[in-house]
Short mmCIF file of C-alpha atoms in Angstrom, two decimals:
data_model
loop_
_atom_site.label_atom_id
_atom_site.label_comp_id
_atom_site.label_asym_id
_atom_site.label_seq_id
_atom_site.Cartn_x
_atom_site.Cartn_y
_atom_site.Cartn_z
CA MET A 1081 87.59 84.89 35.07
CA ALA A 1082 90.88 83.52 36.21
CA GLY A 1083 92.30 87.07 36.58
CA SER A 1084 89.13 88.37 38.49
CA GLN A 1085 89.37 85.25 40.93
CA SER A 1086 92.96 86.07 41.61
CA ILE A 1087 92.32 89.62 42.92
CA PRO A 1088 90.76 88.67 46.31
CA VAL A 1089 93.59 86.16 46.78
CA PHE A 1090 96.30 88.95 46.11
CA ARG A 1091 94.36 91.29 48.44
CA LYS A 1092 94.52 88.83 51.23
CA ARG A 1093 98.08 88.08 50.66
CA SER A 1094 99.19 91.70 50.58
CA GLY A 1095 96.90 92.30 53.70
CA LEU A 1096 98.84 89.51 55.56
CA ALA A 1097 102.20 90.93 54.32
CA SER A 1098 101.26 94.25 55.64
CA LEU A 1099 100.27 92.97 58.88
CA LEU A 1100 103.36 90.90 59.27
CA LEU A 1101 105.67 94.01 58.35
CA ALA A 1102 103.76 95.97 60.97
CA VAL A 1103 104.33 93.39 63.69
CA ILE A 1104 108.11 93.37 62.74
CA GLY A 1105 108.48 97.06 62.68
CA THR A 1106 106.57 97.37 66.13
CA ARG A 1107 108.83 94.84 67.44
CA SER A 1108 111.97 96.52 66.22
CA LEU A 1109 110.82 99.88 67.70
CA LEU A 1110 110.15 98.35 71.14
CA LEU A 1111 113.60 96.81 71.11
CA GLN A 1112 114.96 100.39 70.40
CA VAL A 1113 113.00 101.85 73.31
CA PRO A 1114 116.08 101.78 75.89
CA GLN A 1115 118.16 103.29 73.17
CA LEU A 1116 115.81 106.05 72.65
CA GLY A 1117 115.92 107.23 76.19
CA PHE A 1118 112.62 105.56 77.59
CA THR A 1119 112.84 103.74 80.98
CA THR A 1120 110.60 101.31 82.54
CA VAL A 1121 108.85 101.66 85.83
CA ALA A 1122 109.23 98.93 88.61
CA ARG A 1123 106.26 97.79 90.34
CA THR A 1124 108.17 97.47 93.62
CA ALA A 1125 109.28 100.68 95.33
CA PRO A 1126 112.78 100.60 96.58
CA VAL A 1127 113.17 100.21 100.34
CA SER A 1128 114.53 103.18 102.07
CA PRO A 1129 117.75 102.39 104.19
CA LEU A 1130 116.41 105.04 106.48
CA ALA A 1131 113.33 103.33 107.64
CA SER A 1132 114.75 101.90 110.88
CA LYS A 1133 116.53 105.27 111.79
CA THR A 1134 115.75 108.14 113.77
CA PHE A 1135 115.97 111.80 112.84
CA THR A 1136 118.01 114.18 115.01
CA ALA A 1137 118.38 117.83 114.29
CA ASP A 1138 121.54 119.82 114.13
CA ARG A 1139 120.82 121.68 117.05
CA GLY A 1140 119.65 120.42 120.33
CA GLN A 1141 119.59 116.81 119.44
CA THR A 1142 115.91 116.97 119.06
CA LYS A 1143 114.39 113.47 118.04
CA ILE A 1144 111.41 112.48 116.14
CA PRO A 1145 109.93 109.45 117.66
CA ARG A 1146 111.07 106.21 115.82
CA ALA A 1147 107.49 104.72 116.14
CA ILE A 1148 106.25 107.34 113.81
CA PHE A 1149 108.58 106.66 110.99
CA SER A 1150 109.95 103.02 111.37
CA LYS A 1151 106.78 101.08 110.56
CA GLY A 1152 106.93 99.04 107.14
CA THR A 1153 105.01 100.26 104.18
CA ILE A 1154 102.89 98.74 101.68
CA ASN A 1155 103.93 99.53 97.93
CA VAL A 1156 101.14 101.69 96.63
CA ALA A 1157 103.03 103.95 94.64
CA SER A 1158 101.50 102.96 91.27
CA GLY A 1159 99.08 100.33 92.19
CA GLU A 1160 98.97 96.92 90.29
CA ARG A 1161 97.73 97.23 86.70
CA TYR A 1162 95.78 94.57 84.71
CA SER A 1163 97.98 93.17 81.94
CA SER A 1164 96.58 91.43 79.01
CA LYS A 1165 99.41 88.78 79.34
CA ASP A 1166 97.38 87.62 82.46
CA TRP A 1167 94.19 86.74 80.46
CA PHE A 1168 94.97 82.99 81.00
CA TYR A 1169 95.61 83.07 84.44
CA ASN A 1170 92.70 85.18 85.18
CA LEU A 1171 90.35 82.74 83.46
CA ILE A 1172 91.81 79.78 85.33
CA ASN A 1173 91.64 81.56 88.61
CA LEU A 1174 87.93 82.30 88.17
CA PRO A 1175 86.81 79.71 90.91
CA LYS A 1176 88.97 82.12 93.38
CA SER A 1177 87.28 85.20 92.38
CA ASN A 1178 85.90 87.26 95.30
CA VAL A 1179 83.13 88.39 93.08
CA LEU A 1180 81.94 85.12 92.22
CA LYS A 1181 81.97 83.87 95.82
CA ARG A 1182 79.60 86.75 96.74
CA ILE A 1183 77.22 86.20 93.85
CA PHE A 1184 77.46 82.22 93.57
CA SER A 1185 74.11 81.70 95.47
CA HIS A 1186 72.32 84.11 93.05
CA VAL A 1187 73.81 82.58 90.01
CA LEU A 1188 73.08 79.12 91.29
CA ALA A 1189 69.41 79.87 91.82
CA CYS A 1190 69.01 81.18 88.43
CA THR A 1191 70.95 78.23 86.74
CA LEU A 1192 68.88 75.69 88.60
CA LEU A 1193 65.63 77.45 87.52
CA ALA A 1194 66.82 77.30 84.02
CA ALA A 1195 67.36 73.60 84.28
CA LEU A 1196 63.92 73.30 85.79
CA VAL A 1197 62.22 75.44 82.98
CA VAL A 1198 64.02 73.28 80.22
CA TYR A 1199 62.99 69.85 81.78
CA LEU A 1200 59.19 71.08 82.16
CA ARG A 1201 59.29 72.58 78.56
CA ILE A 1202 60.43 69.05 77.21
CA HIS A 1203 57.64 67.40 78.97
CA GLY A 1204 55.16 70.22 77.76
CA LYS A 1205 54.38 71.64 81.11
CA CYS A 1206 55.78 74.91 80.64
CA GLY A 1207 55.03 78.00 78.61
CA VAL A 1208 57.56 80.44 76.88
CA LEU A 1209 57.85 84.17 76.46
CA PRO A 1210 58.99 85.98 73.26
CA ALA A 1211 62.65 86.68 73.03
CA THR A 1212 61.68 90.24 71.77
CA LEU A 1213 60.58 91.15 75.34
CA HIS A 1214 63.86 90.40 76.97
CA GLY A 1215 65.70 92.11 74.11
CA LEU A 1216 63.94 95.34 74.84
CA LEU A 1217 64.24 95.24 78.54
CA GLY A 1218 67.93 94.37 78.21
CA GLY A 1219 68.77 98.13 77.24
CA PHE A 1220 67.12 99.28 80.33
CA ILE A 1221 68.87 96.80 82.63
CA SER A 1222 72.25 97.86 81.09
CA LEU A 1223 71.56 101.43 81.83
CA LEU A 1224 70.60 100.68 85.58
CA LEU A 1225 73.91 98.69 85.96
CA VAL A 1226 75.80 101.54 84.48
CA PHE A 1227 74.33 104.19 86.46
CA ARG A 1228 74.68 102.09 89.65
CA THR A 1229 78.37 101.19 88.95
CA ASN A 1230 79.13 104.73 88.04
CA ALA A 1231 77.74 106.14 91.20
CA ALA A 1232 79.92 103.58 93.17
CA TYR A 1233 83.11 104.26 91.33
CA GLY A 1234 82.59 107.93 91.79
CA ARG A 1235 82.77 107.39 95.49
CA PHE A 1236 85.79 105.36 95.22
CA TRP A 1237 87.52 107.81 93.12
CA GLU A 1238 86.51 110.76 95.11
CA ALA A 1239 88.04 109.21 98.41
CA ARG A 1240 91.31 108.64 96.21
CA ILE A 1241 91.33 112.40 95.35
CA ILE A 1242 91.06 113.30 98.96
CA TRP A 1243 93.84 111.21 100.11
CA GLY A 1244 95.82 112.88 97.33
CA ALA A 1245 94.78 116.37 98.78
CA VAL A 1246 96.07 115.05 102.26
CA MET A 1247 99.69 114.09 100.76
CA ASN A 1248 99.91 117.56 99.11
CA SER A 1249 98.80 119.32 102.22
CA SER A 1250 101.27 117.36 104.47
CA ARG A 1251 104.07 118.09 101.89
CA LYS A 1252 103.27 121.94 102.14
CA LEU A 1253 103.11 121.76 105.90
CA SER A 1254 106.40 119.70 106.23
CA THR A 1255 108.33 122.15 103.92
CA SER A 1256 107.09 125.23 105.40
CA VAL A 1257 107.80 123.97 109.06
CA VAL A 1258 111.45 122.95 107.92
CA ALA A 1259 112.10 126.25 106.13
CA ASN A 1260 110.48 128.73 108.32
CA ILE A 1261 109.75 127.24 111.97
CA PHE A 1262 112.47 124.94 112.65
CA PRO A 1263 115.44 127.32 112.35
CA LEU A 1264 113.75 129.65 114.90
CA SER A 1265 112.24 127.04 117.21
CA PRO A 1266 113.67 123.63 116.67
CA ALA A 1267 111.45 121.91 119.50
CA VAL A 1268 108.22 123.24 118.00
CA GLY A 1269 109.47 122.23 114.72
CA ARG A 1270 110.29 118.67 115.81
CA ARG A 1271 106.71 118.42 117.34
CA LEU A 1272 105.03 119.76 114.40
CA LEU A 1273 106.89 117.22 112.15
CA THR A 1274 105.94 114.32 114.50
CA LEU A 1275 102.17 115.60 114.28
CA PHE A 1276 102.29 115.50 110.62
CA ALA A 1277 103.62 111.97 110.31
CA ALA A 1278 101.05 110.92 113.00
CA PHE A 1279 98.11 112.31 111.24
CA PRO A 1280 97.66 109.97 108.23
CA LEU A 1281 98.09 107.00 110.57
CA ALA A 1282 95.06 108.49 112.69
CA LEU A 1283 93.04 109.09 109.39
CA ALA A 1284 93.60 105.66 108.06
CA HIS A 1285 92.69 104.30 111.45
CA ARG A 1286 89.37 106.21 111.16
CA ASN A 1287 88.58 105.23 107.64
CA ASN A 1288 89.19 101.52 108.37
CA GLY A 1289 86.57 101.65 111.02
CA GLN A 1290 88.90 100.58 113.84
CA PRO A 1291 88.17 101.08 117.51
CA LEU A 1292 90.17 103.81 119.28
CA GLU A 1293 91.89 100.97 121.25
CA GLU A 1294 93.54 99.65 118.16
CA LEU A 1295 95.17 103.04 117.33
CA SER A 1296 98.95 103.05 117.76
CA GLU A 1297 100.04 104.19 121.57
CA THR A 1298 102.60 106.41 119.78
CA VAL A 1299 99.65 108.34 118.10
CA VAL A 1300 97.52 108.23 121.09
CA LYS A 1301 100.04 110.09 123.31
CA LEU A 1302 99.87 112.88 120.90
CA LEU A 1303 96.10 113.35 121.31
CA PRO A 1304 94.91 116.23 123.70
CA ALA A 1305 93.22 115.34 126.84
CA PRO A 1306 90.60 114.60 127.14
CA ARG A 1307 90.98 112.15 124.20
CA SER A 1308 89.10 113.04 121.22
CA SER A 1309 86.72 110.59 119.54
CA CYS A 1310 88.11 111.51 116.29
CA PRO A 1311 91.80 111.14 116.59
CA PRO A 1312 92.61 113.06 113.40
CA ILE A 1313 90.74 116.18 114.36
CA GLY A 1314 92.49 115.91 117.86
CA ILE A 1315 95.78 115.90 116.11
CA CYS A 1316 94.95 118.94 114.01
CA MET A 1317 94.15 120.81 117.02
CA GLU A 1318 97.70 119.93 118.45
CA MET A 1319 99.19 121.43 115.32
CA GLU A 1320 97.42 124.65 115.55
CA ARG A 1321 98.59 125.02 119.21
CA ALA A 1322 102.11 124.24 118.08
CA ILE A 1323 101.87 126.65 115.12
CA THR A 1324 100.56 129.37 117.54
CA ASP A 1325 103.31 128.73 120.06
CA ALA A 1326 105.89 129.20 117.28
CA ALA A 1327 104.27 132.46 116.21
CA VAL A 1328 104.32 133.72 119.81
CA GLU A 1329 108.14 133.05 120.23
CA SER A 1330 108.99 135.15 117.19
CA GLU A 1331 106.34 137.99 116.67
CA SER A 1332 106.60 139.59 113.26
CA VAL A 1333 104.35 140.64 110.51
CA ASP A 1334 106.08 138.04 108.24
CA ASN A 1335 105.59 135.29 110.68
CA ALA A 1336 101.95 136.05 111.30
CA LEU A 1337 101.42 135.65 107.47
CA LYS A 1338 103.25 132.33 107.55
CA ARG A 1339 101.22 131.19 110.55
CA GLN A 1340 97.98 131.98 108.60
CA VAL A 1341 99.22 129.86 105.68
CA LEU A 1342 100.15 126.98 108.06
CA LEU A 1343 96.68 127.26 109.66
CA GLN A 1344 94.88 127.21 106.23
CA ASN A 1345 96.87 123.95 105.40
CA VAL A 1346 95.77 122.48 108.63
CA ASN A 1347 92.30 123.42 107.85
CA GLU A 1348 92.55 121.49 104.62
CA LEU A 1349 93.38 118.33 106.61
CA ILE A 1350 90.20 119.04 108.67
CA ASP A 1351 88.15 119.33 105.39
CA ALA A 1352 89.62 115.97 104.08
CA THR A 1353 88.64 114.28 107.29
CA GLY A 1354 85.01 115.54 106.97
CA ALA A 1355 84.80 114.79 103.43
CA LEU A 1356 85.94 111.10 104.05
CA ASP A 1357 83.48 110.72 106.76
CA ARG A 1358 80.70 111.76 104.47
CA ILE A 1359 81.76 109.24 101.94
CA ILE A 1360 81.93 106.44 104.59
CA LYS A 1361 78.66 107.32 106.61
CA THR A 1362 76.55 108.01 103.50
CA PRO A 1363 75.67 105.06 101.32
CA VAL A 1364 74.12 105.16 97.85
CA PRO A 1365 70.64 105.40 98.10
CA LEU A 1366 69.17 101.91 99.20
CA SER A 1367 65.92 102.26 96.89
CA TYR A 1368 68.43 102.62 93.92
CA SER A 1369 70.43 99.43 94.74
CA ARG A 1370 67.26 97.44 95.67
CA HIS A 1371 65.53 98.47 92.33
CA THR A 1372 68.66 97.42 90.35
CA SER A 1373 68.80 94.13 92.15
CA ARG A 1374 65.08 93.42 91.80
CA ALA A 1375 64.91 94.26 87.96
CA LEU A 1376 68.14 92.24 87.51
CA SER A 1377 66.89 89.15 89.28
CA ILE A 1378 63.44 89.27 87.38
CA TRP A 1379 65.10 89.67 84.06
CA CYS A 1380 67.48 86.81 84.61
CA GLY A 1381 65.02 84.60 86.35
CA THR A 1382 62.67 84.84 83.27
CA LEU A 1383 65.46 84.46 80.62
CA PRO A 1384 65.24 80.73 80.31
CA PHE A 1385 61.41 81.06 79.32
CA ALA A 1386 62.78 83.29 76.20
CA LEU A 1387 65.53 80.97 75.32
CA VAL A 1388 64.18 77.39 75.98
CA ASP A 1389 62.79 76.83 72.53
CA ILE A 1390 65.84 78.22 70.59
CA MET A 1391 68.61 76.57 72.63
CA GLY A 1392 67.11 73.64 74.51
CA TRP A 1393 69.60 72.41 77.15
CA GLY A 1394 72.14 74.95 76.00
CA THR A 1395 69.90 77.44 77.89
CA VAL A 1396 71.22 76.29 81.10
CA PRO A 1397 75.00 77.15 80.60
CA PHE A 1398 74.00 80.34 78.55
CA VAL A 1399 71.95 81.51 81.48
CA ALA A 1400 74.65 80.59 84.16
CA VAL A 1401 77.32 82.86 82.03
CA ALA A 1402 74.80 85.60 81.60
CA CYS A 1403 74.09 85.72 85.42
CA TRP A 1404 77.62 85.75 86.29
CA CYS A 1405 78.42 88.58 84.00
CA LEU A 1406 75.48 90.68 85.06
CA PHE A 1407 75.39 89.87 88.88
CA GLY A 1408 79.03 90.07 88.81
CA ILE A 1409 79.00 93.94 87.47
CA GLU A 1410 76.33 94.68 90.05
CA GLU A 1411 78.36 93.22 92.90
CA ILE A 1412 81.53 95.14 92.05
CA GLY A 1413 79.53 98.14 92.50
CA HIS A 1414 78.58 97.16 95.86
CA MET A 1415 82.34 96.28 96.84
CA ILE A 1416 83.69 99.68 95.64
CA GLU A 1417 80.81 101.75 96.83
CA GLN A 1418 82.69 101.53 100.31
CA PRO A 1419 86.16 102.61 99.42
CA PHE A 1420 87.66 101.38 102.72
CA LEU A 1421 87.62 97.87 103.93
CA THR A 1422 86.47 97.10 107.52
CA LYS A 1423 86.30 94.05 109.58
CA LYS A 1424 82.68 93.38 108.71
CA HIS A 1425 83.60 93.11 104.85
CA LYS A 1426 85.40 89.86 105.55
CA ILE A 1427 87.21 90.08 102.22
CA ARG A 1428 90.75 90.75 101.52
CA GLY A 1429 92.61 91.59 98.23
CA LYS A 1430 95.68 93.50 96.87
CA PRO A 1431 96.05 97.25 97.00
CA PHE A 1432 93.47 98.98 94.82
CA ASP A 1433 91.77 95.59 93.93
CA PHE A 1434 88.27 96.86 95.36
CA SER A 1435 89.21 99.12 98.00
CA LEU A 1436 91.72 101.63 98.94
CA PRO A 1437 94.63 100.89 101.05
CA ALA A 1438 94.32 103.47 103.78
CA ASP A 1439 97.18 102.12 105.90
CA GLY A 1440 99.60 101.90 102.71
CA MET A 1441 98.91 105.40 101.56
CA ALA A 1442 99.31 106.55 105.21
CA ASN A 1443 102.65 105.10 105.19
CA VAL A 1444 103.56 106.53 101.82
CA ILE A 1445 102.77 110.09 103.29
CA ARG A 1446 104.69 109.52 106.40
CA THR A 1447 107.87 108.36 104.19
CA GLU A 1448 107.56 111.67 102.41
CA ILE A 1449 107.54 113.62 105.57
CA LYS A 1450 110.56 111.59 106.83
CA THR A 1451 112.23 112.55 103.25
CA ILE A 1452 111.64 116.11 103.79
CA ALA A 1453 112.95 116.20 107.31
CA GLY A 1454 115.96 114.31 106.02
CA GLU A 1455 116.58 116.98 103.20
CA ALA A 1456 116.59 119.79 106.07
CA ARG A 1457 120.01 118.81 107.22
CA PHE A 1458 118.57 116.36 109.57
CA LYS A 1459 121.29 113.85 110.80
CA VAL A 1460 120.54 110.11 110.70
CA VAL A 1461 121.44 108.15 113.87
CA ASP A 1462 120.87 104.78 115.30
CA HIS A 1463 118.02 104.85 117.79
#
């Protein structure tokens, strides 16, 4: 009997020993990571020393306006990732949560209702519901929340993909202009690079729902007359005119083909503008959101009737936590449904917290264009 009783103890001890060895081995491996050639990525991007400079071409001393390039950037190179080490800070920081602030009235109403139900039940003035009913309906509620949140996140991610396409098109346009147009027509090349740098600013301005009066004066001056109600499209029109002017100055079959490629890339910017407008101006069907909200409110509102005989006064805190979890998931879907924050939202957060930092991404694209211009034998001079 003694031998048979010692077997579980031995297994426990060997299991703990294996776990301890695994932890020690993992720690040793992590300490050796720098020696294996792996590097860590910093969260903050280095500040370019060229941010306050103006680019000047080798020939003709043609300048790209400083106002297009010198504005400070927001670090959106990688976005802020959640770390499991921050769990305690996230827990104690709950009262400052934007999600909690938006659902507080809903959670408070359900919590007060739970307290009332418990009080009435103690005095025999309230009936109860079978817990099985809520258990069955809970699965359907979960599906509604999942579908609603996935629909909202799909819009958020699609907007990010479109901005990535804008980045790629801007790179292709800038490199093509520097390699093919600038050597033949420096003035047109300088104007095109200026338009490429201005486009993401105009696009971010439109995504954020800002009026035309708040658009940078430097960008406004680039718009054709009469001023377009859609600044990104107006800038694309000027791009096409400049590309056509460059093709006229040097007529050849090769240049005609290059012109078609450039115009195709400009059309990609126009398509991106339209796709972002579609996301911003078309919400998730309201009936979908209303049905989810009503079903969730009824389920949480009747939950105390199913728990009061089981948990007593413990029903109140349990309902409060359950409502915070479920209403919070629903509210996150509402917050990320509109990928870009406008003034009417009245909430602010870090980049990629619950919205896309359009201004920051526009600045990153502008910096890319500045880098491409600098690599094309552009001299950096003081403005």
